[in-house]
Amino acid sequence: MAILKILEYPNPLLKQVSKPVEIFDETLQAFIADLEETMDAGPGATGIAAPQVGRFERILYIDASMMKRKVKNHGRMVLINPVIVNQEGSEVGREGCLSVPDYTGNVIRATKITLQTQDAEGVEHTFQMEGFEARLVQHEMDHLDGMLFLDRLVNRRNGLFKRKVYKKSASKES
Amino acid sequence: MNTWYMATFVGKDRSGIVARVTNALFEGGCNLGEASMTRLGGNFTIMMMVSFEGTEEELRENIGPVCKEFDLRSHVDKINGELHRHTEPDVLISVHGADRAGIVAAATGVLAEAGLNILNLETDVGGKEERPVYVMHLEGIAERGVDALEKALEILEEEQGVQTHINPIDTLIG
């Protein structure tokens, strides 16, 4: 196991589109272990994508359970060749990135997603994800297509209130 | 070695101010750090971190002509240029209601007592002239937790007749 070097913006390699994984062998398992260790070493990181460490294959490692505040999650998981087959809603949230140190910004993401993915052995799974975990997957999947959250920034001003809070307020006002 | 200065400019807003001011600074050998421009009641305001190897007097000479051209008042202070050390807020609060004197003092007073360290504050006066509406957005660090701030906001709503919203900011790092 090893902590891998993270590519940082504006390294042009981060704009590269990654290829699907076709061979699920021991080399892949060793890389996944390194990716996990690298994510855990990143300050505050809850996810990482293979191209962030210079391997341009469609591999993500995520763990939304590591958020300080408890959020709905599927725990620690490796996602290989992930595809979002359905998405619902949209909301603004604050994102940062291991590849863009010392900067965070607001990004609009789908609130709920249906994700089809393979696991480390190549077995197919379907997951329903929402909120922070859905945002995390969308953020990491962008890396597979050479996109960073910087490419999706919206104004930091006035944009992070969730609908349920407005409902609470509406009932107070009525 | 370059010194960091905080340069502020205030005046009646006209198009082209930012371009001309920043060009004057660049031509004068300055490098800009972070900056924040906003219009407050139709007035142009900007604060800029300026790195410059000359003296404070030479910096003032650089900006003199453009200040004269746009009738801007300027102010220059030596500062510590602490870049690459952003502090991330973990809570976002908005307060709105009919405009009257004392809302900001009351809101920030109860929130400070409840442990809010304010990192960003923006306020606007909207509505019609005869019925102004006050809107305030705050971002900060809830040093004693979000619950303490929620309780403080409940008191504020009762005492000041304003509406408030509070949401944690779950910053994603991936």
mmCIF file of C-alpha atoms in Angstrom:
data_model
loop_
_atom_site.group_PDB
_atom_site.id
_atom_site.type_symbol
_atom_site.label_atom_id
_atom_site.label_comp_id
_atom_site.label_asym_id
_atom_site.label_seq_id
_atom_site.Cartn_x
_atom_site.Cartn_y
_atom_site.Cartn_z
ATOM 1 C CA MET A 1 0.000 0.000 0.000
ATOM 2 C CA ALA A 2 1.116 3.529 -0.716
ATOM 3 C CA ILE A 3 -0.137 7.088 -0.594
ATOM 4 C CA LEU A 4 -0.196 8.282 -4.189
ATOM 5 C CA LYS A 5 0.697 11.764 -5.394
ATOM 6 C CA ILE A 6 -2.362 13.934 -6.078
ATOM 7 C CA LEU A 7 -2.395 15.918 -9.339
ATOM 8 C CA GLU A 8 -3.254 19.542 -8.656
ATOM 9 C CA TYR A 9 -4.943 22.153 -10.810
ATOM 10 C CA PRO A 10 -3.870 23.578 -13.271
ATOM 11 C CA ASN A 11 -2.178 20.313 -14.256
ATOM 12 C CA PRO A 12 -3.635 19.662 -17.766
ATOM 13 C CA LEU A 13 -3.789 15.902 -17.061
ATOM 14 C CA LEU A 14 -6.858 16.602 -14.908
ATOM 15 C CA LYS A 15 -8.724 17.506 -18.124
ATOM 16 C CA GLN A 16 -8.185 14.031 -19.565
ATOM 17 C CA VAL A 17 -11.155 11.663 -20.063
ATOM 18 C CA SER A 18 -10.650 8.297 -18.342
ATOM 19 C CA LYS A 19 -11.162 4.883 -19.941
ATOM 20 C CA PRO A 20 -13.446 2.109 -18.655
ATOM 21 C CA VAL A 21 -11.885 -0.645 -16.559
ATOM 22 C CA GLU A 22 -11.927 -3.948 -18.453
ATOM 23 C CA ILE A 23 -9.620 -6.201 -16.462
ATOM 24 C CA PHE A 24 -10.404 -6.924 -12.813
ATOM 25 C CA ASP A 25 -7.091 -8.415 -11.731
ATOM 26 C CA GLU A 26 -4.662 -8.221 -8.815
ATOM 27 C CA THR A 27 -3.072 -5.060 -10.182
ATOM 28 C CA LEU A 28 -6.480 -3.394 -9.974
ATOM 29 C CA GLN A 29 -6.994 -4.595 -6.384
ATOM 30 C CA ALA A 30 -3.584 -3.211 -5.388
ATOM 31 C CA PHE A 31 -4.412 0.125 -6.989
ATOM 32 C CA ILE A 32 -7.782 0.273 -5.179
ATOM 33 C CA ALA A 33 -5.981 -0.263 -1.863
ATOM 34 C CA ASP A 34 -3.602 2.598 -2.687
ATOM 35 C CA LEU A 35 -6.509 4.817 -3.728
ATOM 36 C CA GLU A 36 -8.256 4.156 -0.411
ATOM 37 C CA GLU A 37 -5.106 4.973 1.524
ATOM 38 C CA THR A 38 -4.614 8.168 -0.487
ATOM 39 C CA MET A 39 -8.211 9.261 0.179
ATOM 40 C CA ASP A 40 -7.778 8.640 3.906
ATOM 41 C CA ALA A 41 -4.587 10.704 3.899
ATOM 42 C CA GLY A 42 -6.312 13.685 2.209
ATOM 43 C CA PRO A 43 -7.417 16.239 4.807
ATOM 44 C CA GLY A 44 -11.198 15.978 5.237
ATOM 45 C CA ALA A 45 -11.621 13.960 2.035
ATOM 46 C CA THR A 46 -14.667 11.717 1.615
ATOM 47 C CA GLY A 47 -13.901 10.630 -1.939
ATOM 48 C CA ILE A 48 -11.248 10.345 -4.615
ATOM 49 C CA ALA A 49 -11.136 9.518 -8.319
ATOM 50 C CA ALA A 50 -8.381 7.533 -10.053
ATOM 51 C CA PRO A 51 -7.422 10.348 -12.477
ATOM 52 C CA GLN A 52 -6.605 12.547 -9.458
ATOM 53 C CA VAL A 53 -3.619 10.266 -8.884
ATOM 54 C CA GLY A 54 -2.748 10.012 -12.572
ATOM 55 C CA ARG A 55 -4.485 6.734 -13.419
ATOM 56 C CA PHE A 56 -6.952 7.488 -16.189
ATOM 57 C CA GLU A 57 -9.452 4.705 -15.574
ATOM 58 C CA ARG A 58 -13.072 4.973 -14.384
ATOM 59 C CA ILE A 59 -12.474 4.113 -10.721
ATOM 60 C CA LEU A 60 -13.784 6.019 -7.672
ATOM 61 C CA TYR A 61 -13.401 5.478 -3.965
ATOM 62 C CA ILE A 62 -15.959 7.133 -1.666
ATOM 63 C CA ASP A 63 -17.016 7.114 1.970
ATOM 64 C CA ALA A 64 -19.812 9.550 2.868
ATOM 65 C CA SER A 65 -19.909 8.126 6.414
ATOM 66 C CA MET A 66 -16.771 10.154 7.176
ATOM 67 C CA MET A 67 -18.716 13.439 7.085
ATOM 68 C CA LYS A 68 -18.652 15.227 10.435
ATOM 69 C CA ARG A 69 -22.449 15.540 10.378
ATOM 70 C CA LYS A 70 -24.335 12.273 9.873
ATOM 71 C CA VAL A 71 -25.722 11.867 6.342
ATOM 72 C CA LYS A 72 -27.492 8.998 4.549
ATOM 73 C CA ASN A 73 -24.804 6.798 3.059
ATOM 74 C CA HIS A 74 -23.738 3.368 1.860
ATOM 75 C CA GLY A 75 -20.429 3.487 3.738
ATOM 76 C CA ARG A 76 -17.074 2.822 2.170
ATOM 77 C CA MET A 77 -17.274 1.736 -1.454
ATOM 78 C CA VAL A 78 -15.278 1.389 -4.627
ATOM 79 C CA LEU A 79 -17.177 2.309 -7.786
ATOM 80 C CA ILE A 80 -15.904 1.042 -11.114
ATOM 81 C CA ASN A 81 -17.305 2.213 -14.463
ATOM 82 C CA PRO A 82 -20.126 4.091 -12.662
ATOM 83 C CA VAL A 83 -23.056 5.471 -14.673
ATOM 84 C CA ILE A 84 -25.878 7.703 -13.417
ATOM 85 C CA VAL A 85 -29.009 6.243 -15.022
ATOM 86 C CA ASN A 86 -31.533 8.539 -13.361
ATOM 87 C CA GLN A 87 -31.439 11.798 -11.450
ATOM 88 C CA GLU A 88 -33.953 13.979 -9.642
ATOM 89 C CA GLY A 89 -34.030 17.457 -8.192
ATOM 90 C CA SER A 90 -31.185 19.904 -7.827
ATOM 91 C CA GLU A 91 -29.572 21.780 -4.997
ATOM 92 C CA VAL A 92 -26.623 24.021 -4.324
ATOM 93 C CA GLY A 93 -23.868 22.804 -2.006
ATOM 94 C CA ARG A 94 -20.310 23.744 -1.058
ATOM 95 C CA GLU A 95 -17.487 21.722 -2.591
ATOM 96 C CA GLY A 96 -13.743 21.603 -2.413
ATOM 97 C CA CYS A 97 -11.267 19.189 -3.970
ATOM 98 C CA LEU A 98 -7.983 17.471 -3.153
ATOM 99 C CA SER A 99 -6.821 18.667 -6.588
ATOM 100 C CA VAL A 100 -7.758 22.309 -5.829
ATOM 101 C CA PRO A 101 -6.342 23.067 -2.352
ATOM 102 C CA ASP A 102 -7.523 26.036 -0.253
ATOM 103 C CA TYR A 103 -10.603 26.911 -2.291
ATOM 104 C CA THR A 104 -14.261 25.960 -1.992
ATOM 105 C CA GLY A 105 -17.252 27.045 -4.038
ATOM 106 C CA ASN A 106 -20.944 26.450 -4.622
ATOM 107 C CA VAL A 107 -22.015 23.862 -7.180
ATOM 108 C CA ILE A 108 -25.477 22.702 -8.325
ATOM 109 C CA ARG A 109 -25.935 18.915 -8.297
ATOM 110 C CA ALA A 110 -28.844 16.508 -8.602
ATOM 111 C CA THR A 111 -30.406 15.717 -5.211
ATOM 112 C CA LYS A 112 -31.105 12.030 -5.907
ATOM 113 C CA ILE A 113 -29.400 9.660 -8.299
ATOM 114 C CA THR A 114 -29.704 6.053 -9.405
ATOM 115 C CA LEU A 115 -26.206 4.713 -9.921
ATOM 116 C CA GLN A 116 -25.206 1.628 -11.878
ATOM 117 C CA THR A 117 -21.697 0.524 -11.099
ATOM 118 C CA GLN A 118 -19.350 -2.418 -10.840
ATOM 119 C CA ASP A 119 -17.511 -3.383 -7.678
ATOM 120 C CA ALA A 120 -13.852 -4.375 -7.317
ATOM 121 C CA GLU A 121 -14.603 -7.844 -8.722
ATOM 122 C CA GLY A 122 -16.601 -6.511 -11.671
ATOM 123 C CA VAL A 123 -20.014 -7.455 -10.251
ATOM 124 C CA GLU A 124 -22.774 -5.025 -11.256
ATOM 125 C CA HIS A 125 -24.835 -3.169 -8.632
ATOM 126 C CA THR A 126 -27.498 -0.476 -8.598
ATOM 127 C CA PHE A 127 -27.665 2.075 -5.774
ATOM 128 C CA GLN A 128 -30.120 4.823 -4.882
ATOM 129 C CA MET A 129 -28.241 7.762 -3.400
ATOM 130 C CA GLU A 130 -29.287 11.165 -2.146
ATOM 131 C CA GLY A 131 -27.998 14.398 -0.661
ATOM 132 C CA PHE A 132 -24.332 14.536 0.276
ATOM 133 C CA GLU A 133 -23.505 11.044 -1.009
ATOM 134 C CA ALA A 134 -25.191 11.742 -4.370
ATOM 135 C CA ARG A 135 -23.220 15.017 -4.584
ATOM 136 C CA LEU A 136 -19.997 13.173 -3.755
ATOM 137 C CA VAL A 137 -20.505 10.643 -6.570
ATOM 138 C CA GLN A 138 -21.324 13.413 -9.064
ATOM 139 C CA HIS A 139 -18.208 15.374 -8.005
ATOM 140 C CA GLU A 140 -15.961 12.311 -8.380
ATOM 141 C CA MET A 141 -17.564 11.206 -11.662
ATOM 142 C CA ASP A 142 -16.762 14.636 -13.122
ATOM 143 C CA HIS A 143 -13.060 13.803 -12.664
ATOM 144 C CA LEU A 144 -13.554 10.775 -14.958
ATOM 145 C CA ASP A 145 -14.657 13.162 -17.710
ATOM 146 C CA GLY A 146 -11.930 15.729 -17.121
ATOM 147 C CA MET A 147 -14.186 18.147 -15.236
ATOM 148 C CA LEU A 148 -13.474 19.933 -11.960
ATOM 149 C CA PHE A 149 -15.950 21.658 -9.630
ATOM 150 C CA LEU A 150 -14.292 24.890 -10.791
ATOM 151 C CA ASP A 151 -16.007 24.292 -14.154
ATOM 152 C CA ARG A 152 -19.423 24.297 -12.449
ATOM 153 C CA LEU A 153 -19.140 27.144 -9.927
ATOM 154 C CA VAL A 154 -22.169 29.270 -9.172
ATOM 155 C CA ASN A 155 -22.188 32.463 -7.118
ATOM 156 C CA ARG A 156 -21.326 31.963 -3.444
ATOM 157 C CA ARG A 157 -23.906 34.554 -2.504
ATOM 158 C CA ASN A 158 -27.310 33.552 -1.134
ATOM 159 C CA GLY A 159 -27.581 30.017 -2.395
ATOM 160 C CA LEU A 160 -27.353 27.213 0.156
ATOM 161 C CA PHE A 161 -30.728 27.021 1.875
ATOM 162 C CA LYS A 162 -32.547 23.750 1.587
ATOM 163 C CA ARG A 163 -36.205 23.626 0.686
ATOM 164 C CA LYS A 164 -37.279 21.954 3.924
ATOM 165 C CA VAL A 165 -36.099 24.984 5.874
ATOM 166 C CA TYR A 166 -38.199 27.249 3.687
ATOM 167 C CA LYS A 167 -41.203 25.022 4.471
ATOM 168 C CA LYS A 168 -40.552 25.356 8.187
ATOM 169 C CA SER A 169 -40.387 29.103 7.772
ATOM 170 C CA ALA A 170 -43.508 29.222 5.567
ATOM 171 C CA SER A 171 -45.531 27.482 8.268
ATOM 172 C CA LYS A 172 -44.258 30.021 10.797
ATOM 173 C CA GLU A 173 -45.247 32.902 8.563
ATOM 174 C CA SER A 174 -48.770 31.636 7.881
ATOM 175 C CA MET B 1 10.706 41.711 -0.866
ATOM 176 C CA ASN B 2 7.183 42.809 -1.727
ATOM 177 C CA THR B 3 4.875 44.247 0.884
ATOM 178 C CA TRP B 4 1.156 43.553 1.019
ATOM 179 C CA TYR B 5 -1.218 46.496 1.163
ATOM 180 C CA MET B 6 -4.987 46.704 1.434
ATOM 181 C CA ALA B 7 -6.203 49.258 -1.077
ATOM 182 C CA THR B 8 -9.805 50.414 -0.886
ATOM 183 C CA PHE B 9 -11.610 52.618 -3.382
ATOM 184 C CA VAL B 10 -14.992 54.276 -2.943
ATOM 185 C CA GLY B 11 -16.940 56.495 -5.311
ATOM 186 C CA LYS B 12 -19.978 56.940 -7.502
ATOM 187 C CA ASP B 13 -20.348 53.834 -9.653
ATOM 188 C CA ARG B 14 -19.503 54.088 -13.358
ATOM 189 C CA SER B 15 -18.665 51.403 -15.861
ATOM 190 C CA GLY B 16 -14.979 50.732 -16.428
ATOM 191 C CA ILE B 17 -13.654 51.532 -12.943
ATOM 192 C CA VAL B 18 -12.346 48.039 -12.141
ATOM 193 C CA ALA B 19 -10.557 47.712 -15.480
ATOM 194 C CA ARG B 20 -8.851 51.104 -15.187
ATOM 195 C CA VAL B 21 -7.901 50.768 -11.505
ATOM 196 C CA THR B 22 -6.469 47.267 -11.924
ATOM 197 C CA ASN B 23 -4.611 48.340 -15.072
ATOM 198 C CA ALA B 24 -3.061 51.282 -13.220
ATOM 199 C CA LEU B 25 -1.920 48.898 -10.466
ATOM 200 C CA PHE B 26 -0.529 46.377 -12.964
ATOM 201 C CA GLU B 27 1.322 49.054 -14.960
ATOM 202 C CA GLY B 28 2.725 50.361 -11.676
ATOM 203 C CA GLY B 29 4.275 46.976 -10.875
ATOM 204 C CA CYS B 30 1.645 45.657 -8.461
ATOM 205 C CA ASN B 31 0.331 42.130 -8.152
ATOM 206 C CA LEU B 32 -3.226 41.604 -6.882
ATOM 207 C CA GLY B 33 -4.224 39.040 -4.272
ATOM 208 C CA GLU B 34 -7.845 38.622 -3.240
ATOM 209 C CA ALA B 35 -10.389 41.329 -3.978
ATOM 210 C CA SER B 36 -14.021 42.064 -3.260
ATOM 211 C CA MET B 37 -16.062 44.601 -5.203
ATOM 212 C CA THR B 38 -19.644 45.452 -4.482
ATOM 213 C CA ARG B 39 -22.137 48.229 -5.057
ATOM 214 C CA LEU B 40 -23.642 49.567 -1.878
ATOM 215 C CA GLY B 41 -26.581 51.863 -2.547
ATOM 216 C CA GLY B 42 -25.264 52.760 -6.000
ATOM 217 C CA ASN B 43 -21.785 53.476 -4.652
ATOM 218 C CA PHE B 44 -18.797 51.656 -6.053
ATOM 219 C CA THR B 45 -16.633 49.956 -3.420
ATOM 220 C CA ILE B 46 -13.679 47.645 -3.817
ATOM 221 C CA MET B 47 -11.073 46.247 -1.471
ATOM 222 C CA MET B 48 -7.977 44.668 -2.951
ATOM 223 C CA MET B 49 -4.907 42.967 -1.607
ATOM 224 C CA VAL B 50 -2.011 44.547 -3.473
ATOM 225 C CA SER B 51 1.546 43.231 -3.415
ATOM 226 C CA PHE B 52 4.094 45.936 -4.260
ATOM 227 C CA GLU B 53 7.830 46.353 -3.779
ATOM 228 C CA GLY B 54 7.751 50.153 -3.577
ATOM 229 C CA THR B 55 6.750 52.412 -0.731
ATOM 230 C CA GLU B 56 3.250 53.281 0.394
ATOM 231 C CA GLU B 57 3.785 56.734 -1.095
ATOM 232 C CA GLU B 58 4.755 55.274 -4.495
ATOM 233 C CA LEU B 59 1.652 53.070 -4.462
ATOM 234 C CA ARG B 60 -0.499 56.157 -3.813
ATOM 235 C CA GLU B 61 1.231 57.894 -6.740
ATOM 236 C CA ASN B 62 0.395 54.933 -8.996
ATOM 237 C CA ILE B 63 -3.314 55.146 -8.271
ATOM 238 C CA GLY B 64 -3.533 58.941 -8.115
ATOM 239 C CA PRO B 65 -4.413 59.589 -11.792
ATOM 240 C CA VAL B 66 -7.131 56.916 -11.986
ATOM 241 C CA CYS B 67 -8.663 58.121 -8.709
ATOM 242 C CA LYS B 68 -8.803 61.626 -10.184
ATOM 243 C CA GLU B 69 -10.277 60.360 -13.470
ATOM 244 C CA PHE B 70 -13.145 58.517 -11.712
ATOM 245 C CA ASP B 71 -13.433 60.815 -8.683
ATOM 246 C CA LEU B 72 -12.601 57.930 -6.311
ATOM 247 C CA ARG B 73 -11.468 58.187 -2.706
ATOM 248 C CA SER B 74 -8.777 55.666 -1.885
ATOM 249 C CA HIS B 75 -7.167 54.340 1.224
ATOM 250 C CA VAL B 76 -4.000 52.257 1.568
ATOM 251 C CA ASP B 77 -2.918 50.219 4.595
ATOM 252 C CA LYS B 78 -0.010 47.841 5.127
ATOM 253 C CA ILE B 79 -1.318 44.350 5.953
ATOM 254 C CA ASN B 80 -0.161 40.783 6.503
ATOM 255 C CA GLY B 81 -0.827 39.028 3.176
ATOM 256 C CA GLU B 82 -2.060 35.734 4.519
ATOM 257 C CA LEU B 83 -3.007 33.831 1.383
ATOM 258 C CA HIS B 84 -3.529 30.048 1.157
ATOM 259 C CA ARG B 85 -5.048 29.927 4.625
ATOM 260 C CA HIS B 86 -8.794 30.061 3.972
ATOM 261 C CA THR B 87 -11.056 29.354 6.906
ATOM 262 C CA GLU B 88 -14.143 27.375 5.957
ATOM 263 C CA PRO B 89 -17.542 28.347 7.379
ATOM 264 C CA ASP B 90 -19.754 25.556 8.684
ATOM 265 C CA VAL B 91 -23.026 27.434 8.986
ATOM 266 C CA LEU B 92 -25.091 29.799 6.855
ATOM 267 C CA ILE B 93 -27.697 32.108 8.350
ATOM 268 C CA SER B 94 -30.144 34.509 6.770
ATOM 269 C CA VAL B 95 -32.270 37.099 8.530
ATOM 270 C CA HIS B 96 -34.958 39.140 6.824
ATOM 271 C CA GLY B 97 -37.753 41.457 7.817
ATOM 272 C CA ALA B 98 -39.112 44.984 7.629
ATOM 273 C CA ASP B 99 -36.160 47.350 7.728
ATOM 274 C CA ARG B 100 -35.526 49.265 10.912
ATOM 275 C CA ALA B 101 -32.528 50.409 12.896
ATOM 276 C CA GLY B 102 -30.813 47.845 15.082
ATOM 277 C CA ILE B 103 -31.404 44.546 13.236
ATOM 278 C CA VAL B 104 -27.709 43.860 12.514
ATOM 279 C CA ALA B 105 -26.637 44.810 16.027
ATOM 280 C CA ALA B 106 -29.340 42.630 17.596
ATOM 281 C CA ALA B 107 -28.709 39.640 15.285
ATOM 282 C CA THR B 108 -24.935 39.656 15.469
ATOM 283 C CA GLY B 109 -25.121 40.312 19.220
ATOM 284 C CA VAL B 110 -27.195 37.222 20.046
ATOM 285 C CA LEU B 111 -25.278 35.098 17.536
ATOM 286 C CA ALA B 112 -21.893 36.142 18.936
ATOM 287 C CA GLU B 113 -23.100 35.229 22.419
ATOM 288 C CA ALA B 114 -24.167 31.819 21.070
ATOM 289 C CA GLY B 115 -20.698 31.182 19.624
ATOM 290 C CA LEU B 116 -20.866 32.397 16.008
ATOM 291 C CA ASN B 117 -17.581 33.539 14.505
ATOM 292 C CA ILE B 118 -18.655 35.562 11.430
ATOM 293 C CA LEU B 119 -16.557 35.012 8.290
ATOM 294 C CA ASN B 120 -18.810 36.708 5.733
ATOM 295 C CA LEU B 121 -21.624 39.218 6.049
ATOM 296 C CA GLU B 122 -23.744 40.756 3.315
ATOM 297 C CA THR B 123 -26.826 42.860 3.791
ATOM 298 C CA ASP B 124 -29.233 44.401 1.326
ATOM 299 C CA VAL B 125 -32.158 46.744 1.573
ATOM 300 C CA GLY B 126 -34.855 45.731 -0.897
ATOM 301 C CA GLY B 127 -38.593 46.311 -1.216
ATOM 302 C CA LYS B 128 -40.159 49.672 -2.018
ATOM 303 C CA GLU B 129 -38.978 52.997 -0.667
ATOM 304 C CA GLU B 130 -42.039 53.322 1.562
ATOM 305 C CA ARG B 131 -41.754 49.723 2.752
ATOM 306 C CA PRO B 132 -38.075 48.698 2.841
ATOM 307 C CA VAL B 133 -37.091 45.091 3.476
ATOM 308 C CA TYR B 134 -33.831 44.147 5.130
ATOM 309 C CA VAL B 135 -32.016 40.936 4.121
ATOM 310 C CA MET B 136 -28.841 39.753 5.804
ATOM 311 C CA HIS B 137 -26.687 36.744 4.950
ATOM 312 C CA LEU B 138 -24.020 35.514 7.317
ATOM 313 C CA GLU B 139 -21.523 32.692 7.009
ATOM 314 C CA GLY B 140 -19.465 31.623 9.929
ATOM 315 C CA ILE B 141 -18.204 28.988 12.305
ATOM 316 C CA ALA B 142 -20.602 27.691 14.929
ATOM 317 C CA GLU B 143 -18.034 27.402 17.703
ATOM 318 C CA ARG B 144 -20.604 26.028 20.166
ATOM 319 C CA GLY B 145 -22.670 24.056 17.629
ATOM 320 C CA VAL B 146 -25.639 24.844 15.399
ATOM 321 C CA ASP B 147 -28.229 24.122 18.128
ATOM 322 C CA ALA B 148 -26.992 27.060 20.218
ATOM 323 C CA LEU B 149 -27.361 29.349 17.189
ATOM 324 C CA GLU B 150 -30.862 28.017 16.443
ATOM 325 C CA LYS B 151 -31.961 28.911 19.966
ATOM 326 C CA ALA B 152 -30.436 32.386 19.615
ATOM 327 C CA LEU B 153 -32.298 32.908 16.319
ATOM 328 C CA GLU B 154 -35.615 31.901 17.920
ATOM 329 C CA ILE B 155 -35.125 34.643 20.491
ATOM 330 C CA LEU B 156 -34.164 37.086 17.740
ATOM 331 C CA GLU B 157 -37.323 36.252 15.754
ATOM 332 C CA GLU B 158 -39.500 36.957 18.775
ATOM 333 C CA GLU B 159 -37.742 40.107 19.892
ATOM 334 C CA GLN B 160 -37.140 41.708 16.504
ATOM 335 C CA GLY B 161 -40.077 40.357 14.452
ATOM 336 C CA VAL B 162 -37.748 39.021 11.745
ATOM 337 C CA GLN B 163 -37.614 35.695 9.906
ATOM 338 C CA THR B 164 -34.481 33.601 10.087
ATOM 339 C CA HIS B 165 -33.056 30.523 8.370
ATOM 340 C CA ILE B 166 -30.056 28.485 9.396
ATOM 341 C CA ASN B 167 -28.341 25.651 7.566
ATOM 342 C CA PRO B 168 -25.141 23.783 8.240
ATOM 343 C CA ILE B 169 -22.638 23.907 5.373
ATOM 344 C CA ASP B 170 -21.418 20.374 4.665
ATOM 345 C CA THR B 171 -18.338 21.123 2.595
ATOM 346 C CA LEU B 172 -17.434 18.193 0.382
ATOM 347 C CA ILE B 173 -13.756 17.477 -0.238
ATOM 348 C CA GLY B 174 -13.204 14.937 -2.969
#
